[in-house]
Amino acid sequence: IPAMTALMDCTESRLLFAASGGIKYLSRQLRMGKSSKSSGQGSKKDDKKKAATGGVSASVQQLYELSFCLWNMTYELNGSASVRADFAKDGQAVIALVDLVSSAPREKAVRVALAALRNLATCSSAESPGPASTPKVDGSVFLTEMLGCNLLKAIAFLRDRQWTDPDILDNINLLYKLLSDNYKEMTRFEVYKSEVESGHLCWGTVHTEAFFRENAKMLEGSDGDFKLLKVLIALIGSKDEDVAGIACFDLGEFVRQYPNGRSIVKRMGAKELVMPLIEHENPELQRQALQCVSKMLIQNWEFVK
């Protein structure tokens, strides 16, 4: 990692690093490092997680250096359409940075992660718009991703903490304003869509019976390809048990509220993904999976709740 930080000194090396897949690499390493850091508590479940990430627990210094590198890369956002596209690809960079901010390991790591998120949220495509055939990527795209990752909730929590670095507070306040303004402009379904696409599901008003009663039809998509529903079904296999449980709930509500929803999700293989979770060691995930399968099988679910 120290060698990578040395590469961040000039624009030329940053652009070469980005062209070589550096942004994706940094994002992946930051997520793996954060995951292994948070899983080293000694239980069997944690041991499995640790094994999955290579068994190496990243130090706070390593997390700081990785986020420092990503922060440096954000200074190429305005001048390079390809760098913006790399940051937007799969949302991995935003997810990694939001995860780090949410866990708040040390002030210095939070500082550079917030600074990187600020640069992402305020970047512009005016200087380097990119090819006309490609989607426009600017700060609004990244703000939507941040909302999907529940950064607004994390930022609200950080506002209540005491910080010695004034730059941290400035970035917190700016991000809170930008996220709040963007949230107000989004419909509830847009909020839900960004959350599902980010893979960061979190219990809230978009994971309720009332929401799906109003919005189940929206999961068809503009082309009728049920693309978002397919992403939701994939989240049932998430390693994050909370995410998997919420995905089960959402899927069950879609089945209930969408005409012929049962046959649609069965055709997509959802039942085969949910069934093994009925015997999961996590009781809440087990409960959500059981209810999801029941909703797939029982016509009048409301009478057996």
Coordinates of C-alpha atoms in Angstrom, one line a residue, residues 42-277:
G42 CA -13.4 -15.2 17.4
S43 CA -16.8 -16.9 16.7
K44 CA -17.3 -19.6 14.1
K45 CA -19.3 -17.3 12.0
D46 CA -16.6 -14.7 12.2
D47 CA -13.9 -17.3 11.4
K48 CA -15.8 -18.1 8.2
K49 CA -15.9 -14.5 7.2
K50 CA -12.3 -14.1 8.0
A51 CA -11.4 -17.1 5.9
A52 CA -13.4 -15.7 3.0
T53 CA -11.4 -12.5 3.1
G54 CA -8.0 -14.3 3.2
G55 CA -7.7 -14.4 7.0
V56 CA -5.9 -11.1 7.2
S57 CA -7.2 -8.3 9.3
A58 CA -6.5 -4.9 7.9
S59 CA -5.2 -2.3 10.4
V60 CA -6.6 1.1 10.7
Q61 CA -3.5 2.4 9.0
Q62 CA -4.1 0.2 6.0
L63 CA -7.7 1.3 5.8
Y64 CA -6.5 4.9 5.9
E65 CA -3.9 4.4 3.2
L66 CA -6.4 2.7 0.9
S67 CA -9.0 5.4 1.4
F68 CA -6.2 8.0 1.0
C69 CA -5.4 6.6 -2.4
L70 CA -9.1 6.6 -3.5
W71 CA -9.3 10.2 -2.2
N72 CA -6.4 11.2 -4.4
M73 CA -8.0 9.5 -7.4
T74 CA -11.1 11.7 -6.9
Y75 CA -9.1 14.8 -8.0
E76 CA -9.2 13.4 -11.5
L77 CA -13.0 13.3 -11.6
N78 CA -13.6 16.6 -13.2
G79 CA -11.0 16.2 -15.9
S80 CA -11.6 12.6 -16.9
A81 CA -14.8 11.0 -18.0
S82 CA -13.2 7.6 -17.8
V83 CA -12.2 8.1 -14.2
R84 CA -15.8 9.1 -13.4
A85 CA -17.0 6.0 -15.2
D86 CA -14.6 3.8 -13.2
F87 CA -15.8 5.3 -9.9
A88 CA -19.4 4.8 -11.0
K89 CA -18.9 1.2 -12.2
D90 CA -20.9 -1.2 -10.0
G91 CA -20.9 1.5 -7.3
Q92 CA -18.1 -0.3 -5.5
A93 CA -16.1 2.8 -4.7
V94 CA -19.0 4.5 -3.1
I95 CA -20.0 1.4 -1.2
A96 CA -16.4 0.9 0.1
L97 CA -16.2 4.6 1.3
V98 CA -19.6 4.6 2.9
D99 CA -18.9 1.4 4.7
L100 CA -15.7 2.9 6.1
V101 CA -17.5 6.1 7.2
S102 CA -20.3 4.1 8.8
S103 CA -17.9 2.1 10.9
A104 CA -15.9 5.2 11.8
P105 CA -12.7 3.3 12.8
R106 CA -10.4 6.3 13.4
E107 CA -10.7 10.0 12.8
K108 CA -8.0 10.1 10.1
A109 CA -9.6 7.3 8.1
V110 CA -13.0 9.0 8.4
R111 CA -11.5 12.3 7.3
V112 CA -10.1 11.0 4.0
A113 CA -13.2 8.9 3.3
L114 CA -15.5 11.9 3.8
A115 CA -13.2 14.0 1.6
A116 CA -13.4 11.5 -1.2
L117 CA -17.2 11.3 -0.9
R118 CA -17.4 15.1 -1.0
N119 CA -15.4 15.2 -4.2
L120 CA -17.6 12.5 -5.7
A121 CA -20.7 14.3 -4.7
T122 CA -19.6 17.6 -6.2
C123 CA -17.9 16.5 -9.3
S124 CA -18.9 17.8 -12.7
S125 CA -18.9 16.5 -16.3
A126 CA -18.6 20.0 -17.8
E127 CA -14.8 20.0 -18.3
S128 CA -14.7 16.5 -19.7
P129 CA -18.2 15.3 -20.8
G130 CA -17.1 12.1 -22.5
P131 CA -18.6 10.4 -25.5
A132 CA -22.1 11.4 -26.4
S133 CA -23.1 7.7 -26.6
T134 CA -22.3 7.1 -22.9
P135 CA -24.5 8.0 -19.9
K136 CA -23.6 11.2 -18.2
V137 CA -21.8 10.7 -14.9
D138 CA -21.5 13.5 -12.4
G139 CA -22.1 14.3 -8.7
S140 CA -25.8 13.5 -8.9
V141 CA -25.1 9.9 -9.9
F142 CA -22.8 9.5 -6.9
L143 CA -25.3 11.2 -4.6
T144 CA -27.9 8.7 -5.6
E145 CA -25.5 5.8 -5.0
M146 CA -24.7 7.3 -1.6
L147 CA -28.4 7.5 -0.7
G148 CA -28.8 3.9 -1.7
C149 CA -26.0 3.0 0.7
N150 CA -27.7 4.8 3.5
L151 CA -25.0 7.4 3.8
L152 CA -27.5 10.0 5.0
K153 CA -28.3 8.0 8.1
A154 CA -24.6 7.5 8.8
I155 CA -23.9 11.2 8.3
A156 CA -26.7 12.2 10.6
F157 CA -25.0 10.0 13.3
L158 CA -21.6 11.6 12.6
R159 CA -23.1 15.1 13.1
D160 CA -23.6 14.3 16.8
R161 CA -20.0 13.3 17.4
Q162 CA -17.2 15.6 18.5
W163 CA -14.5 16.1 15.9
T164 CA -11.1 17.7 16.4
D165 CA -10.6 18.3 12.7
P166 CA -12.7 21.1 11.4
D167 CA -12.5 19.7 7.8
I168 CA -14.4 16.7 8.9
L169 CA -17.3 18.8 10.2
D170 CA -17.3 20.9 7.0
N171 CA -17.5 17.7 4.9
I172 CA -20.2 16.2 7.1
N173 CA -22.4 19.3 6.9
L174 CA -21.9 19.7 3.1
L175 CA -22.7 16.0 2.5
Y176 CA -25.7 16.2 4.8
K177 CA -27.1 19.1 2.8
L178 CA -26.4 17.6 -0.6
L179 CA -27.9 14.2 0.4
S180 CA -30.9 15.8 2.1
D181 CA -31.6 18.0 -1.0
N182 CA -31.2 15.1 -3.4
Y183 CA -33.4 12.8 -1.2
K184 CA -36.2 15.4 -1.3
E185 CA -36.1 15.4 -5.1
M186 CA -36.3 11.6 -5.3
T187 CA -39.5 9.6 -5.3
R188 CA -39.8 6.8 -2.8
F189 CA -39.3 4.3 -5.6
E190 CA -36.2 6.0 -6.8
V191 CA -34.8 5.8 -3.2
Y192 CA -35.7 2.1 -3.2
K193 CA -34.2 1.5 -6.6
S194 CA -30.9 3.1 -5.6
E195 CA -30.8 1.0 -2.4
V196 CA -31.4 -2.3 -4.2
E197 CA -28.9 -1.4 -6.9
S198 CA -26.3 -0.6 -4.2
G199 CA -26.9 -3.9 -2.5
H200 CA -27.2 -2.1 0.8
L201 CA -30.7 -2.9 2.0
C202 CA -31.7 -1.3 5.3
W203 CA -35.1 -1.6 7.1
G204 CA -37.1 1.5 6.5
T205 CA -40.3 2.9 4.9
V206 CA -39.4 1.4 1.5
H207 CA -39.5 -2.1 3.0
T208 CA -43.1 -2.2 4.1
E209 CA -46.4 -3.7 2.9
A210 CA -47.7 -0.2 2.1
F211 CA -44.7 0.6 -0.1
F212 CA -45.1 -2.5 -2.2
R213 CA -48.9 -2.1 -2.4
E214 CA -48.1 1.2 -4.2
N215 CA -45.0 0.3 -6.1
A216 CA -44.9 -3.4 -6.9
K217 CA -45.7 -2.7 -10.5
M218 CA -42.7 -0.4 -10.8
L219 CA -40.4 -3.4 -10.5
E220 CA -41.5 -4.3 -14.1
G221 CA -39.0 -1.7 -15.3
S222 CA -39.5 0.6 -18.3
D223 CA -38.8 -2.2 -20.7
G224 CA -40.8 -4.8 -18.8
D225 CA -37.6 -6.9 -18.2
F226 CA -38.0 -6.9 -14.4
K227 CA -34.3 -6.0 -14.1
L228 CA -34.6 -4.6 -10.6
L229 CA -36.5 -7.6 -9.4
K230 CA -33.6 -9.8 -10.7
V231 CA -31.2 -7.7 -8.7
L232 CA -33.4 -8.1 -5.6
I233 CA -33.6 -11.9 -6.1
A234 CA -29.8 -12.0 -6.3
L235 CA -29.5 -10.2 -3.0
I236 CA -31.2 -13.2 -1.3
G237 CA -27.8 -14.9 -1.7
S238 CA -26.0 -11.9 0.0
K239 CA -23.4 -12.8 2.7
D240 CA -24.9 -10.0 4.7
E241 CA -27.7 -11.8 6.6
D242 CA -29.6 -8.5 7.2
V243 CA -29.6 -7.8 3.5
A244 CA -30.7 -11.3 2.7
G245 CA -33.5 -11.1 5.2
I246 CA -34.8 -7.8 3.8
A247 CA -34.6 -9.2 0.3
C248 CA -36.7 -12.1 1.4
F249 CA -39.3 -9.7 2.8
D250 CA -39.4 -7.5 -0.3
L251 CA -39.7 -10.5 -2.6
G252 CA -42.6 -11.9 -0.5
E253 CA -44.4 -8.5 -0.7
F254 CA -43.8 -8.3 -4.4
V255 CA -45.4 -11.8 -4.8
R256 CA -48.4 -10.6 -2.8
Q257 CA -48.9 -7.3 -4.5
Y258 CA -48.1 -7.9 -8.1
P259 CA -50.5 -9.8 -10.3
N260 CA -49.1 -13.2 -11.1
G261 CA -46.1 -12.4 -9.0
R262 CA -45.8 -16.0 -7.8
S263 CA -45.2 -17.5 -11.2
I264 CA -42.8 -14.7 -12.2
V265 CA -40.5 -15.1 -9.2
K266 CA -40.6 -18.9 -9.4
R267 CA -39.7 -18.7 -13.1
M268 CA -36.7 -16.6 -12.1
G269 CA -35.5 -19.3 -9.6
A270 CA -36.3 -17.3 -6.5
K271 CA -37.9 -20.2 -4.6
E272 CA -34.7 -22.3 -5.0
L273 CA -32.7 -19.5 -3.5
V274 CA -35.0 -18.9 -0.5
M275 CA -35.7 -22.5 0.5
P276 CA -32.2 -23.2 2.0
L277 CA -32.5 -20.1 4.2

